[in-house]
Every structure is written in C-alpha cells, then in structure tokens.
JSON list of C-alpha atoms in Angstrom, two decimals:
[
{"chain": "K", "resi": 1, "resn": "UNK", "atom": "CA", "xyz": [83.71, -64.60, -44.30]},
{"chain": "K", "resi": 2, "resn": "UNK", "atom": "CA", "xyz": [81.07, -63.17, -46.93]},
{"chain": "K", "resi": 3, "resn": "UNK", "atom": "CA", "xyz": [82.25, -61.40, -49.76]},
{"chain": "K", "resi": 4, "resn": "UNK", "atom": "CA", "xyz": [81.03, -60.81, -53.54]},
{"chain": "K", "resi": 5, "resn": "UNK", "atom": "CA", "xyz": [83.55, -60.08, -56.34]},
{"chain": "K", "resi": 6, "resn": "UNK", "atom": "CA", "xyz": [82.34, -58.34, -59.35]},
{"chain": "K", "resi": 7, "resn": "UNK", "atom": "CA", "xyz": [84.04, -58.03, -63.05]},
{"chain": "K", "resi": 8, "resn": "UNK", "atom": "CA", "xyz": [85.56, -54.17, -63.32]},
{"chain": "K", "resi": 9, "resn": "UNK", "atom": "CA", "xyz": [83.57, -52.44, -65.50]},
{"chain": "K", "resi": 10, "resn": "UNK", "atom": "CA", "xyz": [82.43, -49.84, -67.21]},
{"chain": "K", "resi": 11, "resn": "UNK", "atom": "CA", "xyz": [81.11, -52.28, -69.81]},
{"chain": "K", "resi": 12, "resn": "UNK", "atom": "CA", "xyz": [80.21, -50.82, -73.44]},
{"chain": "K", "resi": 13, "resn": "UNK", "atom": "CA", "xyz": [78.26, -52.69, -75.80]},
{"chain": "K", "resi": 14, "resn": "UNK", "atom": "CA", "xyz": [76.39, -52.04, -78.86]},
{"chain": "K", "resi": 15, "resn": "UNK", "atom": "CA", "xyz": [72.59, -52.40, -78.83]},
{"chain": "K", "resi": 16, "resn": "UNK", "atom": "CA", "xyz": [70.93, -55.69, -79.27]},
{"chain": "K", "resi": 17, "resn": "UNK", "atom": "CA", "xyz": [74.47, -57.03, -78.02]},
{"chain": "K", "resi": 18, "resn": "UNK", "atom": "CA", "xyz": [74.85, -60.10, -75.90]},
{"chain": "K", "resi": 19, "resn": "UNK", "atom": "CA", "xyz": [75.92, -58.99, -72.00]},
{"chain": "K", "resi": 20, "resn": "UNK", "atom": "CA", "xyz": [77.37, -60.80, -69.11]},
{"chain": "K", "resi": 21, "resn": "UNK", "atom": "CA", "xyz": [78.57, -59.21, -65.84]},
{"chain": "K", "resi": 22, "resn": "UNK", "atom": "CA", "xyz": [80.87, -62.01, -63.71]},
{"chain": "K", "resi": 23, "resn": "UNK", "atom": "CA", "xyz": [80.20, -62.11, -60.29]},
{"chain": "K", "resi": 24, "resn": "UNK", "atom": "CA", "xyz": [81.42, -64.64, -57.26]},
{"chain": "K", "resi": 25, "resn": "UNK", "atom": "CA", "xyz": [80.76, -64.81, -53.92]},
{"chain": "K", "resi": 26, "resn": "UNK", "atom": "CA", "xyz": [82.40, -66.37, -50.98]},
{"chain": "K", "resi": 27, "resn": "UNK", "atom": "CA", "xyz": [79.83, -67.02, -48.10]},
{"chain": "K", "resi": 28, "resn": "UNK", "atom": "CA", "xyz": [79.78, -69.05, -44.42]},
{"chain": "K", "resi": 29, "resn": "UNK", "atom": "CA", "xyz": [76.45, -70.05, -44.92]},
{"chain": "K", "resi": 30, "resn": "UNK", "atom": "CA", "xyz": [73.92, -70.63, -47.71]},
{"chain": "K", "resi": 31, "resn": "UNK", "atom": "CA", "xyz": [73.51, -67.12, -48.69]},
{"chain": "K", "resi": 32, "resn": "UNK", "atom": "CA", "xyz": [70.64, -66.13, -51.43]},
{"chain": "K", "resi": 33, "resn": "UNK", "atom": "CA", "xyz": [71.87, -63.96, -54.52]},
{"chain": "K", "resi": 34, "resn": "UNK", "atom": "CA", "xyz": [70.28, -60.89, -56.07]},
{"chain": "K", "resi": 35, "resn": "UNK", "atom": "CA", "xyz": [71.12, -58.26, -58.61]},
{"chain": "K", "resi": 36, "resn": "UNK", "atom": "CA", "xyz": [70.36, -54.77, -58.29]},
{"chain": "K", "resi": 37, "resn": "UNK", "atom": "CA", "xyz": [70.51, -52.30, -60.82]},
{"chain": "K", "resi": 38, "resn": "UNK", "atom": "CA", "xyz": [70.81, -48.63, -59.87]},
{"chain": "K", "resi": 39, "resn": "UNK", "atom": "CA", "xyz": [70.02, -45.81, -62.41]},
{"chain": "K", "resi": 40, "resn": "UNK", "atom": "CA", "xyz": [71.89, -42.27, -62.39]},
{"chain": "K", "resi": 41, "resn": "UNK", "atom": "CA", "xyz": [70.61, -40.40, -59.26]},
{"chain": "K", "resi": 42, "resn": "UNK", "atom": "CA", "xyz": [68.44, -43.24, -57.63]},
{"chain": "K", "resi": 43, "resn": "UNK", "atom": "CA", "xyz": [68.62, -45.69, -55.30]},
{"chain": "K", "resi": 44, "resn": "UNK", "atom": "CA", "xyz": [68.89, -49.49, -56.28]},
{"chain": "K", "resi": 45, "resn": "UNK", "atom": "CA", "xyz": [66.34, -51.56, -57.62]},
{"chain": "K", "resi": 46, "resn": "UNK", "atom": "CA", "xyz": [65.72, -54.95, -57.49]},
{"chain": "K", "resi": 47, "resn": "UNK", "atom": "CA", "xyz": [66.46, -56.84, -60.79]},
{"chain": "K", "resi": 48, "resn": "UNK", "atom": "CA", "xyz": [66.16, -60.64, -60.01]},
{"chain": "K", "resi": 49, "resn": "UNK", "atom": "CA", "xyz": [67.39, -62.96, -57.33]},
{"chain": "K", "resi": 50, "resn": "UNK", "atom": "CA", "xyz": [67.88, -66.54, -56.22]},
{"chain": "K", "resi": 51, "resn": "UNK", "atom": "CA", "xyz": [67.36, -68.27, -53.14]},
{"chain": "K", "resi": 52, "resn": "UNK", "atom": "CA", "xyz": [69.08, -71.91, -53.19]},
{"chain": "K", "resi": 53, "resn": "UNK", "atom": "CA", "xyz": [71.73, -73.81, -55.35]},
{"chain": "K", "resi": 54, "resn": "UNK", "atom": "CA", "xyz": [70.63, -74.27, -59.40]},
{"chain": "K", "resi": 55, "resn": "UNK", "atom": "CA", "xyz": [67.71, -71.44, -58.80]},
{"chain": "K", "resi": 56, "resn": "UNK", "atom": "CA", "xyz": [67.71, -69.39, -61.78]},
{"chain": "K", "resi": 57, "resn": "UNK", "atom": "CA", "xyz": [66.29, -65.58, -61.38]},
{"chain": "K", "resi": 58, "resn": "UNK", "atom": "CA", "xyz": [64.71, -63.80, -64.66]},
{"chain": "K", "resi": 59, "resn": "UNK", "atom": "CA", "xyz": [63.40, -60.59, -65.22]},
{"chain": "K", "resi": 60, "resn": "UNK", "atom": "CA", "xyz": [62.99, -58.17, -68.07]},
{"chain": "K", "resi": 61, "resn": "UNK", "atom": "CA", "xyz": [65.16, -60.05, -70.07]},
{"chain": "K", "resi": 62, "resn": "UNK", "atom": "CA", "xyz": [68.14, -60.44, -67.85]},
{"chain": "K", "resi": 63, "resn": "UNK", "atom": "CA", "xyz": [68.65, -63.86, -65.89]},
{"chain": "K", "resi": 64, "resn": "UNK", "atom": "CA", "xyz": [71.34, -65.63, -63.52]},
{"chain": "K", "resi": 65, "resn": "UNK", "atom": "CA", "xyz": [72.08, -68.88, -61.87]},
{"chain": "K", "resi": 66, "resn": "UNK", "atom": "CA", "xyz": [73.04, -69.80, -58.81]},
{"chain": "K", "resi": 67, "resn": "UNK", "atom": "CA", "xyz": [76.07, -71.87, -59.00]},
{"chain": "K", "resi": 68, "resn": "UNK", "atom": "CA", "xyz": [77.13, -73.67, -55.58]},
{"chain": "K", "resi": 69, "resn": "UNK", "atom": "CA", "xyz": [80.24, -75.31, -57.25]},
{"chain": "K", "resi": 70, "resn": "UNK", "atom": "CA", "xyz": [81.55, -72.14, -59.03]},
{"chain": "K", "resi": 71, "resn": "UNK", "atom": "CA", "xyz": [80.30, -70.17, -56.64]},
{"chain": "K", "resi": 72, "resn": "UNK", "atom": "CA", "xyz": [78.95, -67.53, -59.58]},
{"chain": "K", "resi": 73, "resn": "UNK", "atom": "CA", "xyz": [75.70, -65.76, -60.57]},
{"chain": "K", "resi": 74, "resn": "UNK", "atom": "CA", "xyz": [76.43, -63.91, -63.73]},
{"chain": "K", "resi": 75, "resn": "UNK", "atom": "CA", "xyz": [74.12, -61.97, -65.05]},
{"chain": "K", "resi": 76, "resn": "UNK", "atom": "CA", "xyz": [73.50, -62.58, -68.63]},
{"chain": "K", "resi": 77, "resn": "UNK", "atom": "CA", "xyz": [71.09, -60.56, -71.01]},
{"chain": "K", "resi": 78, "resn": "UNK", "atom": "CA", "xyz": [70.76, -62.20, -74.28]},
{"chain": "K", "resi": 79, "resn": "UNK", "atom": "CA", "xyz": [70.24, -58.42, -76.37]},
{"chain": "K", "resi": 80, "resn": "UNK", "atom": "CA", "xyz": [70.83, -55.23, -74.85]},
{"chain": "K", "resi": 81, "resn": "UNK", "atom": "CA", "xyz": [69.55, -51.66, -74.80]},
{"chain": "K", "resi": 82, "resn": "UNK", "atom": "CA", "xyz": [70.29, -48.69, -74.81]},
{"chain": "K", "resi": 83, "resn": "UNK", "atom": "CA", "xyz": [68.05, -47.79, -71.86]},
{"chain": "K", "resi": 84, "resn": "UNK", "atom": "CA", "xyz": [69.49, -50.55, -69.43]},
{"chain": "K", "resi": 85, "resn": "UNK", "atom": "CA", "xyz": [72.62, -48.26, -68.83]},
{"chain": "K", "resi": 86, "resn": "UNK", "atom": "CA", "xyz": [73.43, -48.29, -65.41]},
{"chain": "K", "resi": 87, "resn": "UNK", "atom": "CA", "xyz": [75.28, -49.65, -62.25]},
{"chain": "K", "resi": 88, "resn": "UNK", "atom": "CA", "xyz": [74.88, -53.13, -61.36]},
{"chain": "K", "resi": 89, "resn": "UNK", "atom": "CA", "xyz": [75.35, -54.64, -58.13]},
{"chain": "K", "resi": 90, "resn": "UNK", "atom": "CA", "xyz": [75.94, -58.29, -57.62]},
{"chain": "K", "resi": 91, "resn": "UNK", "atom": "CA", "xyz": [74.72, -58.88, -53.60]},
{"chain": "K", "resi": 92, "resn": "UNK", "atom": "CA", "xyz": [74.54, -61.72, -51.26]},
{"chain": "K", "resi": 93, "resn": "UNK", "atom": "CA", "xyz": [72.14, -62.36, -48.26]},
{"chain": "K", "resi": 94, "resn": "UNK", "atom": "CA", "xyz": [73.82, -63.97, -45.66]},
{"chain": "K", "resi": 95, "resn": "UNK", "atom": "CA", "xyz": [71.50, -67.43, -44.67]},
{"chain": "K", "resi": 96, "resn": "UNK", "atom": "CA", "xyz": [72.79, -67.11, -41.26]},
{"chain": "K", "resi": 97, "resn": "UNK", "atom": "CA", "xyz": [72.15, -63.82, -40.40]},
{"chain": "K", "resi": 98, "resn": "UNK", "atom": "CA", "xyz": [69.52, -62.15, -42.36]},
{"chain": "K", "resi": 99, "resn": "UNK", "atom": "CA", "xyz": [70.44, -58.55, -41.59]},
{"chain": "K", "resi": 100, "resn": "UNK", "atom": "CA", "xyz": [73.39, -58.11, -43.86]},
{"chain": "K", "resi": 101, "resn": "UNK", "atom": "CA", "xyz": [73.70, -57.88, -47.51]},
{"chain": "K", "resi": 102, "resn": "UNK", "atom": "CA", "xyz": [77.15, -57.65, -48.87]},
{"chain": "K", "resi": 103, "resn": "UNK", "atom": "CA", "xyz": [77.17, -55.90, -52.31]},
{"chain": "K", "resi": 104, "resn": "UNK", "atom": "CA", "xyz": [80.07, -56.22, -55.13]},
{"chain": "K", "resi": 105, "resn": "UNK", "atom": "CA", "xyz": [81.37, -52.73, -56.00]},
{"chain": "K", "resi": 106, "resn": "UNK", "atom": "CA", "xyz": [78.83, -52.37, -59.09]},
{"chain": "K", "resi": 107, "resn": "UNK", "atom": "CA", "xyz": [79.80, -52.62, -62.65]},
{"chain": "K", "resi": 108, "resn": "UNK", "atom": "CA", "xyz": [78.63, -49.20, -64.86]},
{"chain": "K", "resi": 109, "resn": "UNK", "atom": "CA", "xyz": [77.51, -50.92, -68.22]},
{"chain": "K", "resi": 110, "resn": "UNK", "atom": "CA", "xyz": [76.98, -48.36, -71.14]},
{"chain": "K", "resi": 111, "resn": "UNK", "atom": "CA", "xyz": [75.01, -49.21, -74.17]},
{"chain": "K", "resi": 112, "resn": "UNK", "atom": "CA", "xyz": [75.01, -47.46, -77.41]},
{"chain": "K", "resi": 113, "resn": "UNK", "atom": "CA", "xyz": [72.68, -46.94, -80.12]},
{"chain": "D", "resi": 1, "resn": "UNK", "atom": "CA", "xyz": [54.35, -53.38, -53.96]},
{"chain": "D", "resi": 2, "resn": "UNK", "atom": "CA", "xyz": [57.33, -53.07, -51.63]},
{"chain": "D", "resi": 3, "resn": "UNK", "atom": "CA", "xyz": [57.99, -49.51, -52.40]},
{"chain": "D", "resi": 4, "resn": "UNK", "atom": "CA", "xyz": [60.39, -47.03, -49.89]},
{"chain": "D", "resi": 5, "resn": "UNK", "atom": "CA", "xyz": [60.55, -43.14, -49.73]},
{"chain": "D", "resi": 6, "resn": "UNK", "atom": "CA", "xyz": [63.17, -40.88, -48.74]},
{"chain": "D", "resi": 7, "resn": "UNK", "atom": "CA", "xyz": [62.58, -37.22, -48.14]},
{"chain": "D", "resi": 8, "resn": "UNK", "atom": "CA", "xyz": [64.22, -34.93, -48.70]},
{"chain": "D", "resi": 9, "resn": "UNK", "atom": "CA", "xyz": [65.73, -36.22, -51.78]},
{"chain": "D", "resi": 10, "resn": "UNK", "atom": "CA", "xyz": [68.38, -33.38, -51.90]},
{"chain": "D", "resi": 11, "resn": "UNK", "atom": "CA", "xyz": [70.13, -31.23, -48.92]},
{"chain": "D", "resi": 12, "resn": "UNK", "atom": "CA", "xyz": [72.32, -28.58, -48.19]},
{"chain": "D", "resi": 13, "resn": "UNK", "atom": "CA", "xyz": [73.45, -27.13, -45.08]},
{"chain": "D", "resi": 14, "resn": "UNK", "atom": "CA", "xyz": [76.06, -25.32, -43.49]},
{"chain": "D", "resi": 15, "resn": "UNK", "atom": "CA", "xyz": [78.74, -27.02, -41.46]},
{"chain": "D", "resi": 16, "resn": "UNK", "atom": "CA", "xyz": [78.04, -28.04, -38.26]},
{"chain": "D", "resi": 17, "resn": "UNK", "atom": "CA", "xyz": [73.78, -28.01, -38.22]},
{"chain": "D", "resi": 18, "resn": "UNK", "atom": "CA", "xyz": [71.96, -31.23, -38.14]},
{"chain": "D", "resi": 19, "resn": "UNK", "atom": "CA", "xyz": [69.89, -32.84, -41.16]},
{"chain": "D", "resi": 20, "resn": "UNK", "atom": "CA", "xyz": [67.24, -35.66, -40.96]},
{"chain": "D", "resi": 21, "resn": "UNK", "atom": "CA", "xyz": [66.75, -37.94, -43.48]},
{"chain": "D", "resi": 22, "resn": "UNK", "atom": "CA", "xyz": [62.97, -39.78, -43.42]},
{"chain": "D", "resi": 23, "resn": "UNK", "atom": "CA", "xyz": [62.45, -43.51, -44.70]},
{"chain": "D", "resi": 24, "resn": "UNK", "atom": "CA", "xyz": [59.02, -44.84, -45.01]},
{"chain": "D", "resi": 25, "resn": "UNK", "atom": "CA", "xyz": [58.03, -47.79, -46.22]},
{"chain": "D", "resi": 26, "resn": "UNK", "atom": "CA", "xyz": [54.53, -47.05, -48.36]},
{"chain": "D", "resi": 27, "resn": "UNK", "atom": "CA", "xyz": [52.83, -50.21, -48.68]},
{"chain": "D", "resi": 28, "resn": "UNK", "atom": "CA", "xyz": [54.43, -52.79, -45.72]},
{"chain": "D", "resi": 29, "resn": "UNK", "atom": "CA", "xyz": [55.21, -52.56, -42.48]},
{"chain": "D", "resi": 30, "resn": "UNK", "atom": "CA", "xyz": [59.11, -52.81, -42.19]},
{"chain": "D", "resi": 31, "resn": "UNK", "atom": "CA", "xyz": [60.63, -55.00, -39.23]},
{"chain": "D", "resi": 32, "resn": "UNK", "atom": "CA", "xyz": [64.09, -54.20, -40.32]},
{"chain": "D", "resi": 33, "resn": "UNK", "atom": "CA", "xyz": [65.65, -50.49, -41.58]},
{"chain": "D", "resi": 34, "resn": "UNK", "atom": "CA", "xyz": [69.01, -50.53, -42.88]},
{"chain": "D", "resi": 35, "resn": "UNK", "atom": "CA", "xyz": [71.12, -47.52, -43.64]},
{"chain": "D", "resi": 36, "resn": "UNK", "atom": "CA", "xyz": [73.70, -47.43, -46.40]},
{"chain": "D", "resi": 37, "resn": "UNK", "atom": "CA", "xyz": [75.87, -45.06, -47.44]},
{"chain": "D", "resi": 38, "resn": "UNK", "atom": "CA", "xyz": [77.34, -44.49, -50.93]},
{"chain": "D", "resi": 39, "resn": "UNK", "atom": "CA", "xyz": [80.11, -42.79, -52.00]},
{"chain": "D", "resi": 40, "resn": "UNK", "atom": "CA", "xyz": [80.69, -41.56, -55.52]},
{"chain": "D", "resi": 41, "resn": "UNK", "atom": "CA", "xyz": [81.57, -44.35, -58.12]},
{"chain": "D", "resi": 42, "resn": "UNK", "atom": "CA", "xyz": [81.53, -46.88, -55.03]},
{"chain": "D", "resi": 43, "resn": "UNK", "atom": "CA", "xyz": [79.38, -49.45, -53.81]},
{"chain": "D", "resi": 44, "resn": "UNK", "atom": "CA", "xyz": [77.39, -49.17, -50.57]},
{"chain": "D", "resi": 45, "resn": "UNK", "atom": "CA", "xyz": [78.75, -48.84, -47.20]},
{"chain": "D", "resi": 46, "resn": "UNK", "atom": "CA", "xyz": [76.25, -50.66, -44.37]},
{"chain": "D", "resi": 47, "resn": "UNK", "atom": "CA", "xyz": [75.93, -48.02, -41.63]},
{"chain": "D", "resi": 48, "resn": "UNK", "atom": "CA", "xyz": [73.42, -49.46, -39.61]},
{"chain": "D", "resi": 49, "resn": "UNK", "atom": "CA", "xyz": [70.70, -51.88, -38.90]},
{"chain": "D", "resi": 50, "resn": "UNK", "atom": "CA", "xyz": [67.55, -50.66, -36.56]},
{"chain": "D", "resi": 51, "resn": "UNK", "atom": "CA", "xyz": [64.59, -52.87, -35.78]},
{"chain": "D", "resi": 52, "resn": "UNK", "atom": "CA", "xyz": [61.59, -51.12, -34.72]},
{"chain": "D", "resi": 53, "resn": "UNK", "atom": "CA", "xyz": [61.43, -50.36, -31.10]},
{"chain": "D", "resi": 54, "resn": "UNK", "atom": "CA", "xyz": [64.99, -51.06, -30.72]},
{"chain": "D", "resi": 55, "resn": "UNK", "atom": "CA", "xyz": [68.75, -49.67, -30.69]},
{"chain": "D", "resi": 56, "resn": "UNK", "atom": "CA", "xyz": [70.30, -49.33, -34.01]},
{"chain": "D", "resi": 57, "resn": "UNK", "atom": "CA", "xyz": [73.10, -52.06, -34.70]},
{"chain": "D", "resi": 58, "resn": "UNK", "atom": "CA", "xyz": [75.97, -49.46, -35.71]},
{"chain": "D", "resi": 59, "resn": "UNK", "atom": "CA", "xyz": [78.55, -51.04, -38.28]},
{"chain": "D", "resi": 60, "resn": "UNK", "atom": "CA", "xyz": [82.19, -50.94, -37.17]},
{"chain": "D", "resi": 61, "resn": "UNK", "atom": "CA", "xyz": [83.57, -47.58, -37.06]},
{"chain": "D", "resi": 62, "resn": "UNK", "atom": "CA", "xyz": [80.32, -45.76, -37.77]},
{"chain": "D", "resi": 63, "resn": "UNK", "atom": "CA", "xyz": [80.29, -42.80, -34.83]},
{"chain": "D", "resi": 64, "resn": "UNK", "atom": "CA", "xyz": [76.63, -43.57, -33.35]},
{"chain": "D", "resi": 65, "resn": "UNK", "atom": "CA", "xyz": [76.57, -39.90, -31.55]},
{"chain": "D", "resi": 66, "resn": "UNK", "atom": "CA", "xyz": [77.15, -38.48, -35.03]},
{"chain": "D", "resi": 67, "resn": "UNK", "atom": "CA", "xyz": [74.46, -40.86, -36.96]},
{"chain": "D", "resi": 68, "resn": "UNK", "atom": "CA", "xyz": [71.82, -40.95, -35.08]},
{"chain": "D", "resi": 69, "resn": "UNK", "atom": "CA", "xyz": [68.95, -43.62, -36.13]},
{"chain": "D", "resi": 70, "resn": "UNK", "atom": "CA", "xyz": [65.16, -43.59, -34.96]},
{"chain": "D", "resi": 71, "resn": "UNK", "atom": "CA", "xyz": [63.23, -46.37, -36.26]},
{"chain": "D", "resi": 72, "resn": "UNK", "atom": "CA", "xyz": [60.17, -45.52, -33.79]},
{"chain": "D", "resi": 73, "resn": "UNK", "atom": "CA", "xyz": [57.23, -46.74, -36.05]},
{"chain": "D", "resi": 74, "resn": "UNK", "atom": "CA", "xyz": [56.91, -50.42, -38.46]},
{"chain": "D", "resi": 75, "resn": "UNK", "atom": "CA", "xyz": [56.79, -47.31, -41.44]},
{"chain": "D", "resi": 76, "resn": "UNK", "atom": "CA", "xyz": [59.44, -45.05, -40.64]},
{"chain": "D", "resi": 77, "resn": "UNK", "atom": "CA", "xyz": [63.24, -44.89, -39.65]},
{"chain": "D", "resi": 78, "resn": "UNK", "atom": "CA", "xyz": [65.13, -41.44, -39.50]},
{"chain": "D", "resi": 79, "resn": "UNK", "atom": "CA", "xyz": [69.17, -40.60, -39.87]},
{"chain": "D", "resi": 80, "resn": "UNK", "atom": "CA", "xyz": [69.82, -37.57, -38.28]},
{"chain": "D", "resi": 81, "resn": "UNK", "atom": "CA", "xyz": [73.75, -36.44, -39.58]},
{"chain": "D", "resi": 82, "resn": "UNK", "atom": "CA", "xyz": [74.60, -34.53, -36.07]},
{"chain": "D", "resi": 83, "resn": "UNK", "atom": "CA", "xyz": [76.52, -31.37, -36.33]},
{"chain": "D", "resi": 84, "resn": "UNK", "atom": "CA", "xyz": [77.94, -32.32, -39.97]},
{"chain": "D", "resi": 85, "resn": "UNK", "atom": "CA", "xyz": [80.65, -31.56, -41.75]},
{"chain": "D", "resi": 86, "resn": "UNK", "atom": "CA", "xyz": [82.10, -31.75, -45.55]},
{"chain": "D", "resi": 87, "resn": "UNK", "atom": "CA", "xyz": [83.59, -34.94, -45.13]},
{"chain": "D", "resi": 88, "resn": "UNK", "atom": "CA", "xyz": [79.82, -35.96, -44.32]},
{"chain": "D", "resi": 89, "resn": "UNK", "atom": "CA", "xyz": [79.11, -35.07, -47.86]},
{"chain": "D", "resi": 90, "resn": "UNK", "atom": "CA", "xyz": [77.18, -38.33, -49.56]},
{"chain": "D", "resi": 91, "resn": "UNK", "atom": "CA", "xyz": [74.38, -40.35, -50.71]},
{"chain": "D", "resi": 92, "resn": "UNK", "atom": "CA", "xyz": [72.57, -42.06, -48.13]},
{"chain": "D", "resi": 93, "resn": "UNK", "atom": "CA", "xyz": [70.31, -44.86, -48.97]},
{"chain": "D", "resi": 94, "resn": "UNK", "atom": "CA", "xyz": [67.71, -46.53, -46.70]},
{"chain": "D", "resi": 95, "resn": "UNK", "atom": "CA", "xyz": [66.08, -50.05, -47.58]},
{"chain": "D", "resi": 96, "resn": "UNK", "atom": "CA", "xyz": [63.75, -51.91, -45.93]},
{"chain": "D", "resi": 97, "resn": "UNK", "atom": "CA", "xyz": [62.41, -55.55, -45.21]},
{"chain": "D", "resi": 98, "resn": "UNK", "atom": "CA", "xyz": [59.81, -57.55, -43.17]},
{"chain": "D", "resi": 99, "resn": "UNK", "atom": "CA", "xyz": [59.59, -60.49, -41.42]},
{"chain": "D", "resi": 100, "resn": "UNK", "atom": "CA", "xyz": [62.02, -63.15, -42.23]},
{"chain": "D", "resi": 101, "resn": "UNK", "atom": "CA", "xyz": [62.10, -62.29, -45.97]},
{"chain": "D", "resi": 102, "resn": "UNK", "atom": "CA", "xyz": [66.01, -61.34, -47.11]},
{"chain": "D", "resi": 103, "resn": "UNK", "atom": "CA", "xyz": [64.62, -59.11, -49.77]},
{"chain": "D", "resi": 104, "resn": "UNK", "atom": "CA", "xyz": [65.47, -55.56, -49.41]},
{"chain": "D", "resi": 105, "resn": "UNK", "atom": "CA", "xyz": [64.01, -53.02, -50.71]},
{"chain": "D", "resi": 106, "resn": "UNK", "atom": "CA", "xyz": [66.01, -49.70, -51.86]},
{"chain": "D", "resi": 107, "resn": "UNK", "atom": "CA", "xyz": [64.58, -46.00, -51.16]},
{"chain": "D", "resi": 108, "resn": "UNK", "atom": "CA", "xyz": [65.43, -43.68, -53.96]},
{"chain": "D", "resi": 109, "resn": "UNK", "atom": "CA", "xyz": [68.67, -42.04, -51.94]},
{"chain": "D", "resi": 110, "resn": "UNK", "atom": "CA", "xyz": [69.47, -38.62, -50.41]},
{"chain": "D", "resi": 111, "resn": "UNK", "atom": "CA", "xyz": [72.38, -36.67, -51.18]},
{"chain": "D", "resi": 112, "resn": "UNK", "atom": "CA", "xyz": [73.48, -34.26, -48.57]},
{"chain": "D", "resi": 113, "resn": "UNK", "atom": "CA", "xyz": [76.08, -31.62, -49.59]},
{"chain": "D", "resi": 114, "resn": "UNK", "atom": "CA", "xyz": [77.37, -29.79, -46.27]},
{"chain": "D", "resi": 115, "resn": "UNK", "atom": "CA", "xyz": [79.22, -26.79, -46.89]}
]
C-alpha cells in the first residue's frame, strides 16, 4: 500500500542553521511528492513538490529530491529562520489514483533567534 | 492563483444542532473537493472525496448520514456536521483540485467546538 513516514519532531534549531526533515514513502504506483507547510491556525500550504524520479522541487529556500531507490524526499533548507516555524507535512499523490494524498504525521520545527 | 476559502473560520454550537462548513475555490473551477479532518497535534484524516455533480466517496468508517457533503457547483463543496456532538470537536480542512492535476490546494481550516 501507500504510506509516508516522517522523522518525529519537534525540531529546534538556531537561526541561519542548516535543516533537514527525513521523510520515506512506500507507494504501488509512481506517486508524485510534495511538502506542505502549515502555520499555527491555518490550513496547509503548498511548499514544493516533485512529479517523477530525480525531480528536484525548490522554493523559498527549501528544496527536496525525489529518490526512487531510497525511496526519500527530505526536505533540506540550507539556513533557517525564525519565521519558518511550523508543521511540515511530507505527502504523496498516488499515480494510480489521483484522488488520494497520504500525508506523514507532520514534523513541528521551531527556530530561534 | 489556486486559492480556497472556508467560512466560517470558527464555530460553536450546542450539542446536537447542525453546522455547515463552505469551500470555494476563488480563482478555478474545482473538479475534485476533498475533506480532511485534523485533530490536534495530528496529521490529516481523509473524510471524503466529492466530484461535482456526484456522491461523495466517504473514507472507511466516516458515518455519511452524520457528514454530509454537497459539492453542487465547480466553486463550492459544503460539510454539514449533522446533529453534532463533542467528540465532533475539530479542524476541518477542505482542498481542492482540477482536472487531472494531483496538486491540491488547502483552504485555511475551520474549527468547530460543539458544546
């Protein structure tokens, strides 16, 4: 079946710190990957995705490849801040049926000044 | 672009009444509505899929008499929470997509408090 498995968190860094959050997926098909990042009280936002094997998705300073054979995305973000405390949710589109996304449980990453 | 509402973004009611929750989708027309639901310090629980014009696709072990889904426009789905309770309590997110695209695209939430 589909599944995503995300590191425990809550994370803590440091600003200007170097961040990864682990996440793996199991999958039937060939699923796409995304990130979402959800801030206190709001719904999720999209932070970057992938569609296909070796795809690498970039935005605001975070990034993640797809890997097929380590079946991984981590999101990496090279220096953090303090502002990009939140939840984030490691998700995977199934390829073969388009309707469901199956999220990890969301790692809470807290950044201080 | 690709921006969802939710009203209201905050309820209360008394055990046992009925709330709707709207989802519109502002600037696309949305083939596909999905309802999640999140509880505290958890990740999101897929209630439902609705396709406009159709039934709702209810997720195993989600009551469809108690959730009931409307998606009767390519702009709007509702969730009404029929005669709710505390357990009911949550945040309920809608997203949306179009076409064969397997973006989706969050609404800001609504949490419903029933006491």
């Amino acid at each position: 079946g589909n599944s995503v498995t995300q590191m425990e968190g809550p994370v803590t860094l440091s600003e200007e710190a170097f961040l990864t959050i682990n996440c793996t997926y199991t999958a039937t098909g060939y699923p796409s990957l995304f990130w979402y990042v959800q801030y206190p009280g709001e719904g999720l936002q999209l932070l970057l995705k992938a569609t296909k094997a070796d795809d690498k998705g970039s935005n605001k300073g975070f990034e993640a490849t797809y890997r097929k054979e380590t079946t991984s995305f981590h999101l990496e973000k090279g220096s953090v801040q303090v502002s990009d405390s939140a939840v984030y949710f490691c998700a995977l589109s199934d390829g073969n049926n388009f309707n469901k996304f199956y999220f990890g449980s969301g790692t809470k990453l807290n950044v201080k000044p | 672009g690709a921006v969802v509402s939710q009203h209201p973004s905050w309820v209360i009611c008394k055990s046992g009444t009925s709330v709707k929750i709207e989802c519109r989708s502002l600037d696309f027309q949305a083939t596909t509505m999905f309802w999640y639901r999140q509880f505290p310090k958890q990740s999101l629980m897929l209630m439902a899929t609705s396709n406009e014009g159709s039934k709702a696709t209810y997720e195993q072990g989600v009551e469809k008499d108690k959730f009931l889904i409307n998606h009767a426009s390519l702009t709007l789905s509702t969730l009404t929470v029929t005669s709710a309770h505390p357990e009911d309590s949550s945040f309920y997110i809608c997203s949306a997509r179009w076409g064969g695209r397997q973006t989706q695209y969050f609404g800001p939430g609504t949490r419903l408090l029933v006491l």
